[in-house]
Short mmCIF file of C-alpha atoms in Angstrom, two decimals:
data_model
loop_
_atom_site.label_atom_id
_atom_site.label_comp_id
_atom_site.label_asym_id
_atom_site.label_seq_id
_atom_site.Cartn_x
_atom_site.Cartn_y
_atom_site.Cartn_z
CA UNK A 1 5.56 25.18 7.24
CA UNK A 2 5.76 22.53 4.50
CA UNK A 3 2.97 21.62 2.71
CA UNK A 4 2.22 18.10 1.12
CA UNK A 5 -0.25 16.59 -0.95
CA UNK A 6 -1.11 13.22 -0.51
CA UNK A 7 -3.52 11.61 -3.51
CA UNK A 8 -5.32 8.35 -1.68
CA UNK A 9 -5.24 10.11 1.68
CA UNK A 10 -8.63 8.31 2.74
CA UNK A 11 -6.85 4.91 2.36
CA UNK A 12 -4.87 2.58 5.07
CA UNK A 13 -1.18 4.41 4.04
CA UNK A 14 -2.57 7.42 3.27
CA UNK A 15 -4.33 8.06 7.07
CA UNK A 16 -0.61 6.90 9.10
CA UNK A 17 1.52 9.16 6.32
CA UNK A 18 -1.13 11.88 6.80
CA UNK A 19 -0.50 11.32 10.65
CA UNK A 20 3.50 11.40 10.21
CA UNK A 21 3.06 14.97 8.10
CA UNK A 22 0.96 16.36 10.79
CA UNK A 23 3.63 15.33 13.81
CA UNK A 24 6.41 16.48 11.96
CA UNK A 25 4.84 20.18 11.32
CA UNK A 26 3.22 20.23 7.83
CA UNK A 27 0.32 21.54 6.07
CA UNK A 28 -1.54 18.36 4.88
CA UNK A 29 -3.55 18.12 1.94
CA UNK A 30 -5.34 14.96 0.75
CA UNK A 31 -7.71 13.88 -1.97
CA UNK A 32 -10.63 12.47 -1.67
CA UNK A 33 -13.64 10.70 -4.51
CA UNK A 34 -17.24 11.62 -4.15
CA UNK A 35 -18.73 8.78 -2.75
CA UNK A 36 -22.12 8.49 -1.30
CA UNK A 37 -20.79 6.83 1.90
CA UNK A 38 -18.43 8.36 4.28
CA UNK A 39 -15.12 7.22 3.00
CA UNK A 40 -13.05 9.52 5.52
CA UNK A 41 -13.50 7.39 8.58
CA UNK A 42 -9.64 6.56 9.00
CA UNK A 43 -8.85 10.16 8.99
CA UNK A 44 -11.82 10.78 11.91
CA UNK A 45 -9.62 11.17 14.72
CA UNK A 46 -7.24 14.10 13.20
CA UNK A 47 -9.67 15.10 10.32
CA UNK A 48 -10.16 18.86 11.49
CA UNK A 49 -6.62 19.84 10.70
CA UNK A 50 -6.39 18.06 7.33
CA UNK A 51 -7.16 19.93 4.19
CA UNK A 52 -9.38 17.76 1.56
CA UNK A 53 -10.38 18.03 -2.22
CA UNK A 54 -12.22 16.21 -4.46
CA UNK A 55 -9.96 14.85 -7.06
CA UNK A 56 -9.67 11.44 -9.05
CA UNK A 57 -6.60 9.80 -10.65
CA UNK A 58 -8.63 9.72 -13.74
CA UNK A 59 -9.22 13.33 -14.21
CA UNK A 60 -6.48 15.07 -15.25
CA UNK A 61 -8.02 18.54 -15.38
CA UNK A 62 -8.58 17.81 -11.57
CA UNK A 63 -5.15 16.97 -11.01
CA UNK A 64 -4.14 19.91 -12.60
CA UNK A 65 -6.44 22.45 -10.99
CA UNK A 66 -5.21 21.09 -7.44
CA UNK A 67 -1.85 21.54 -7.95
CA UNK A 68 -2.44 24.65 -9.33
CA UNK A 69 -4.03 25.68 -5.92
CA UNK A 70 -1.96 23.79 -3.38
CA UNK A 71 1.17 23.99 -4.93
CA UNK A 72 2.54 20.98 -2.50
CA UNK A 73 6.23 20.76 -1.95
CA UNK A 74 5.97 17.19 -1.83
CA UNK A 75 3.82 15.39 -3.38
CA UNK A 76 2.71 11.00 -2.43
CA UNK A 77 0.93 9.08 -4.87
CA UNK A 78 -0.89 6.51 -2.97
CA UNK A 79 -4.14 6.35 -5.02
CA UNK A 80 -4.62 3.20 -7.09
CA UNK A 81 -7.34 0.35 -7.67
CA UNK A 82 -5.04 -1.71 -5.39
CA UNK A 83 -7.52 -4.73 -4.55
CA UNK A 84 -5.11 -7.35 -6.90
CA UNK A 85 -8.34 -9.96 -7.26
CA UNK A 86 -10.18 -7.46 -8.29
CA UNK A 87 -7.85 -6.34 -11.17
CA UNK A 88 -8.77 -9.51 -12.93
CA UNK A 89 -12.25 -8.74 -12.73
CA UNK A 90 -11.88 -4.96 -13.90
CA UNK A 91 -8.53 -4.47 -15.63
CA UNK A 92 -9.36 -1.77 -18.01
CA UNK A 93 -10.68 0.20 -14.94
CA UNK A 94 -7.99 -0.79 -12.90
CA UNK A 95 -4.56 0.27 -15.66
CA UNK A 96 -6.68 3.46 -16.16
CA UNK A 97 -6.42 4.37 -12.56
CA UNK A 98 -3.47 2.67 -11.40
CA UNK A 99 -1.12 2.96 -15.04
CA UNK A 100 -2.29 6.18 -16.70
CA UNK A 101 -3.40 7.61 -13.54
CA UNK A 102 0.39 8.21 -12.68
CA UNK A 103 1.02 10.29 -16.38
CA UNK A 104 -1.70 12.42 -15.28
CA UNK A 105 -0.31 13.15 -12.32
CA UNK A 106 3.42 13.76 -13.37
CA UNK A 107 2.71 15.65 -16.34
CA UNK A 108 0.72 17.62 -14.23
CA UNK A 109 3.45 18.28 -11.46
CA UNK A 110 5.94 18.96 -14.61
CA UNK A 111 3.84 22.00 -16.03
CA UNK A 112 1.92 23.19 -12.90
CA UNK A 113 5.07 22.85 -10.43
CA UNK A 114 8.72 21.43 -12.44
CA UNK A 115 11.44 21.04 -10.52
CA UNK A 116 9.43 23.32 -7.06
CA UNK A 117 8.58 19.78 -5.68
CA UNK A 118 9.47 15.82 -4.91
CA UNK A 119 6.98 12.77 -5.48
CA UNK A 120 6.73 9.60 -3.92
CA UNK A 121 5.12 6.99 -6.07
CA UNK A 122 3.89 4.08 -4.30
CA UNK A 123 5.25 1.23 -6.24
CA UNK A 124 4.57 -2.78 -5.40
CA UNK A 125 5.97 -6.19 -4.87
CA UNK A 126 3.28 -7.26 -6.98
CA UNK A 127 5.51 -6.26 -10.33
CA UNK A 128 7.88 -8.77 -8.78
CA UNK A 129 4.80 -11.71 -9.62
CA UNK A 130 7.19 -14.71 -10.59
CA UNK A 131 10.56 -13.39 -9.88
CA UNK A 132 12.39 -15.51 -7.82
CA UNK A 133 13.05 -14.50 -3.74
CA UNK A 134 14.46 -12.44 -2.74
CA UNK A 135 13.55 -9.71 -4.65
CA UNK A 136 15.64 -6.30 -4.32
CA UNK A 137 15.75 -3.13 -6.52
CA UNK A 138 18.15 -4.91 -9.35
CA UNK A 139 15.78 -8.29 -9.83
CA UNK A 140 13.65 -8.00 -13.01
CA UNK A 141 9.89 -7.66 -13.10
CA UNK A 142 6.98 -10.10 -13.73
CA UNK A 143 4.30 -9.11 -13.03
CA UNK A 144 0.90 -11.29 -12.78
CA UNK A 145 -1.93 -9.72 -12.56
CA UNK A 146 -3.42 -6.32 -14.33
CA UNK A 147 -2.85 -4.56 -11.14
CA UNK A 148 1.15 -5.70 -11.16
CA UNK A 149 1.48 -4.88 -15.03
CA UNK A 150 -0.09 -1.04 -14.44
CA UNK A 151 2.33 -0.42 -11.20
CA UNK A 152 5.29 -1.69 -13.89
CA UNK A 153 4.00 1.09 -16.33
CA UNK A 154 3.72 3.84 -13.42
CA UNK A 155 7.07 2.79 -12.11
CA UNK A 156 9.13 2.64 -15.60
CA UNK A 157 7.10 6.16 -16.41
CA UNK A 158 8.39 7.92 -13.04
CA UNK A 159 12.22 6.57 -13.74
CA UNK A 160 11.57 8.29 -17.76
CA UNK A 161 10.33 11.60 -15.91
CA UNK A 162 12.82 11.69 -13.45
CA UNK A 163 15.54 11.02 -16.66
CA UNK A 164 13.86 12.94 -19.17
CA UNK A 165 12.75 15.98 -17.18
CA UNK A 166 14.96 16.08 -13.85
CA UNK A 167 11.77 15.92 -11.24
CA UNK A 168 12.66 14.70 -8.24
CA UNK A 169 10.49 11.93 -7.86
CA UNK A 170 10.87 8.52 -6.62
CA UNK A 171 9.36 4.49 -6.63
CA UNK A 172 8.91 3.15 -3.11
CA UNK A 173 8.70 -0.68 -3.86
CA UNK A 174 6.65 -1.56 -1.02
CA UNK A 175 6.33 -5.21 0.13
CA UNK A 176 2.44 -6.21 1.72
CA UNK A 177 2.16 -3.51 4.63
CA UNK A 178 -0.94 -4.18 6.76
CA UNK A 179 -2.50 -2.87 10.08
CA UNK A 180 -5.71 -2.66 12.02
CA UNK A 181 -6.86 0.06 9.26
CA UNK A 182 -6.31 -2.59 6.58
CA UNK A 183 -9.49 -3.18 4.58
CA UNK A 184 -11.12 -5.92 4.86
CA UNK A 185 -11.14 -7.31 1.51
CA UNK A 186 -7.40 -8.27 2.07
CA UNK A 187 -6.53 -11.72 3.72
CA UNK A 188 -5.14 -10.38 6.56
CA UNK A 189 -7.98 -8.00 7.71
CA UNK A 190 -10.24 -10.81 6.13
CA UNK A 191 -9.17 -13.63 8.32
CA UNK A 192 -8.60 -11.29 12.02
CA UNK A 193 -12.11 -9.69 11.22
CA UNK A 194 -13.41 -13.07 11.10
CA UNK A 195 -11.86 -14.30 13.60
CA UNK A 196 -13.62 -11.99 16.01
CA UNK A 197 -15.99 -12.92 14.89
CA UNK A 198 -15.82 -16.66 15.09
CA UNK A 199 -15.11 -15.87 18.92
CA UNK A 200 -18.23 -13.96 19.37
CA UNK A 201 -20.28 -16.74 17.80
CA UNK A 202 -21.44 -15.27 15.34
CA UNK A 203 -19.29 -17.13 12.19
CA UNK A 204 -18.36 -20.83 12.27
CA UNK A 205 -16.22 -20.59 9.58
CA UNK A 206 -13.50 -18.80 7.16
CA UNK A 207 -13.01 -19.40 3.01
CA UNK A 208 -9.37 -18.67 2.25
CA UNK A 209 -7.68 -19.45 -1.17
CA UNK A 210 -3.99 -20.55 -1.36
CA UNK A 211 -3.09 -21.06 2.10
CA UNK A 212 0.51 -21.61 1.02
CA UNK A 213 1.38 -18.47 -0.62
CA UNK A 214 4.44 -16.37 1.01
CA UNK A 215 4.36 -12.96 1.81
CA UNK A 216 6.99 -10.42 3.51
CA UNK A 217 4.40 -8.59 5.65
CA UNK A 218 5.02 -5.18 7.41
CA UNK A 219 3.55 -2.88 9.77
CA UNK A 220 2.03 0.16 7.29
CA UNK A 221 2.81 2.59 9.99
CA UNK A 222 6.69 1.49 9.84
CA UNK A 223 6.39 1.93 5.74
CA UNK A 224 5.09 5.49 5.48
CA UNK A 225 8.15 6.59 7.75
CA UNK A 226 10.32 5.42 4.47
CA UNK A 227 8.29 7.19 2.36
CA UNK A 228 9.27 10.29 3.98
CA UNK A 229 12.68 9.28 3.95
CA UNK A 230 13.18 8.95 0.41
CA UNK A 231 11.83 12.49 -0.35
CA UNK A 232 14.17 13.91 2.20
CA UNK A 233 16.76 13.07 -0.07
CA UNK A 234 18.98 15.23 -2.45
CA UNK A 235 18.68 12.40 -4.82
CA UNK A 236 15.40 10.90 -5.98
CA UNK A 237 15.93 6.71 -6.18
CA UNK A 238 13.89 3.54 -6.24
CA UNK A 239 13.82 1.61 -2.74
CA UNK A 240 12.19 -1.74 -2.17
CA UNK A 241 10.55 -1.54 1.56
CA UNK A 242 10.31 -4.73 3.16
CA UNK A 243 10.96 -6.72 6.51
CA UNK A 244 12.98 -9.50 4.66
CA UNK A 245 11.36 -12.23 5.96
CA UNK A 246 8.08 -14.47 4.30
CA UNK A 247 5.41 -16.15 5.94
CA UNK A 248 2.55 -17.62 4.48
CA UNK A 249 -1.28 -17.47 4.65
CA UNK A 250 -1.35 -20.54 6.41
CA UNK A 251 1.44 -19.08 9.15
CA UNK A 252 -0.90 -16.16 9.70
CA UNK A 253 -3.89 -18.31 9.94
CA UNK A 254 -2.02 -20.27 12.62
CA UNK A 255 -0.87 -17.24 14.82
CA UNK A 256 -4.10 -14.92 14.68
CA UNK A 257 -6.44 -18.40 16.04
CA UNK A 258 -3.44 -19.79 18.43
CA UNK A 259 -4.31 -16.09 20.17
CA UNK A 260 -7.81 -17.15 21.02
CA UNK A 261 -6.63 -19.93 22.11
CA UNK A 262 -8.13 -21.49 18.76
CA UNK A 263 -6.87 -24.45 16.19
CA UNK A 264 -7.58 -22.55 12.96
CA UNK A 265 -7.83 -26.27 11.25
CA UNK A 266 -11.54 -26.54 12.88
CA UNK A 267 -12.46 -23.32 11.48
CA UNK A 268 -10.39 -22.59 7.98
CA UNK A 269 -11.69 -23.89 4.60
CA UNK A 270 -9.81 -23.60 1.38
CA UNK A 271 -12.33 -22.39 -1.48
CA UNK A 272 -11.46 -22.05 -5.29
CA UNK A 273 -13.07 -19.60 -5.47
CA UNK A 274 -10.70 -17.35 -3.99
CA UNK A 275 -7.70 -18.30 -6.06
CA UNK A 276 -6.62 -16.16 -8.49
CA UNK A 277 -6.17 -17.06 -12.44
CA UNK A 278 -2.59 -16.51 -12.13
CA UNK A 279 -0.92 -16.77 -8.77
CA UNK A 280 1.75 -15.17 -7.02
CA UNK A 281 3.48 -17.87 -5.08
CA UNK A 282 6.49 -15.95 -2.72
CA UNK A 283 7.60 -12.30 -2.61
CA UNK A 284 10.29 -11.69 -0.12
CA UNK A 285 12.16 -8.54 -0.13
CA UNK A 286 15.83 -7.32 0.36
CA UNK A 287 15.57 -3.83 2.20
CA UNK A 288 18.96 -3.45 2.47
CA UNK A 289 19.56 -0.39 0.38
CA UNK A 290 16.97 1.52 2.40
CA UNK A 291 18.67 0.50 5.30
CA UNK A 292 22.11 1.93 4.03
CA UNK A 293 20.72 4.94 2.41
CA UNK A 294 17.60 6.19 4.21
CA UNK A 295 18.20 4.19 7.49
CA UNK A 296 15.10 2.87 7.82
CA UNK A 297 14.56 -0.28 9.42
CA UNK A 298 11.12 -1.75 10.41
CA UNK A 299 10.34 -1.90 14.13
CA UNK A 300 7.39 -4.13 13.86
CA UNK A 301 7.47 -7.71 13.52
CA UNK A 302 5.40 -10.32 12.21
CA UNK A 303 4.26 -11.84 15.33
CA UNK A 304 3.81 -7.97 16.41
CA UNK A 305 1.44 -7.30 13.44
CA UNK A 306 -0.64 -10.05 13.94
CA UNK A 307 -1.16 -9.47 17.72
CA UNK A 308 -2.07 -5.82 16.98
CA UNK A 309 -4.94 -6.90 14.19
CA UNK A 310 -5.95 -9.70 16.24
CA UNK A 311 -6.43 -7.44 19.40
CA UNK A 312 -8.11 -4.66 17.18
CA UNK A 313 -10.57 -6.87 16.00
CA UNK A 314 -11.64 -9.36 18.82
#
């Protein structure tokens, strides 16, 4: 039986790839923060045969003394501070975790494990930022926030370990992935969990920032199958994951009300608030080398994704 650790396995990616593992015959391990809420509820319906440990990102003597114990054959980095807006507001925090946080972690698999395992690091469209569409594994990065700077350190740092050391370890370049287990602090889960409750009554409106901003926008579920992929592999690489196709805030907006029978225009309010200092106006991916090389193609659609929020949450 395989084992894999998975470090963010209480998050949205984390609780589908921990589900994948568990079909496919592994023996899961996850880490978890101490919290003084329960912060396990996506695992709740498969928790019992899940192995959990406190560890953080920004302890490397924790890191350390897990793989030590573990000793995971593959290993997927999924832990960040990945709330972009939030980034602005606490970037120190947020390169610590998301930018040094991957060091710890790879010099720890280099002297606890070497060359006995593969890592997936969970890489984002965000270090795209200003780059123009479409954006593929060749297109330069711009990042534009603190969060898209720190996943440019973490990726350029697992390319030098993978050069300098020969670990098997790889960037998935993941475009926005979202899903009923989405939390609700990103516009997608933001405007469907409104939305239900606009049709209960009990909201009369929703305060969105830039409406017109593109995003390729997947099914997570789809994009932890890749992850697997790429650690399958006799080579490590770098892979963006992505539907290749944009649609904006304003497109979702549309679809999720049009399901309720709803013109989002009587209920949708842009608010300055919500725009970021620096935007990110269009990310759009080119998946084709995944295609070719893991053969991984996405089998959920736009229109798909926003029917299965929309029905999870009204």
């Amino acid at each position: 039986m395989p084992t894999a650790l998975i470090i963010g396995i209480t998050g949205q990616d984390g609780s589908y790839l921990a589900e994948l593992l568990l079909e496919k015959g592994y023996e899961v391990h996850g880490t978890v923060r101490r919290a003084s809420v329960d912060n396990t509820t996506r695992l709740h319906g498969f928790i019992d045969k899940l192995h959990l440990h406190y560890a953080d990102l920004s302890d490397g003597v924790s890191l350390f003394t897990l793989l030590e114990k573990t000793q995971p054959e593959e290993i997927y980095n999924l832990g960040a501070m990945s709330d972009v807006g939030v980034s602005f507001k606490e970037p120190i925090y947020s390169v610590d975790v998301t930018g040094t946080g991957t060091i710890r972690l790879l010099e720890a698999a280099l002297q606890v494990l070497g060359s006995n395992t593969r890592i997936y690091q969970a890489s984002s469209s965000e270090m795209f930022g200003s780059a123009p569409p479409p954006q593929n594994e060749l297109t330069p990065f711009h990042p534009r926030s603190p969060y898209g700077c720190a996943k440019v350190f973490s990726y350029h740092s697992v390319v030098n370990y993978r050069e300098a050391y020969g670990l098997h370890v790889s960037n998935g370049i993941l475009f926005n992935h979202e899903s009923p287990r989405r939390g609700e602090n990103f516009v997608t889960r933001k405007i469907t969990k409104a939305l239900g409750r606009i049709v209960r009554g009990e909201q009369k409106e929703l305060r969105l920032g830039n409406l017109e901003a593109k995003r390729d926008w997947g099914f997570a579920g789809d994009y932890v199958k890749a992850m697997w992929l790429m650690l399958q592999k006799d080579k490590p690489g770098d892979y963006v994951v992505a539907t290749g196709e944009a649609w904006s805030v304003r497109d979702f907006v549309e679809r999720a009300f049009s399901l309720r029978g709803l013109d989002y225009r009587e209920f949708v309010k842009t608010d300055p608030r919500f725009f970021r200092p620096s935007e990110v106006e269009h990310l759009l991916g080119d998946p084709s080398k995944a295609a070719l090389e893991l053969g991984w193609t996405p089998a959920v659609d736009f229109d798909g994704l926003v029917r299965m929020m929309v029905d999870n949450d009204t």
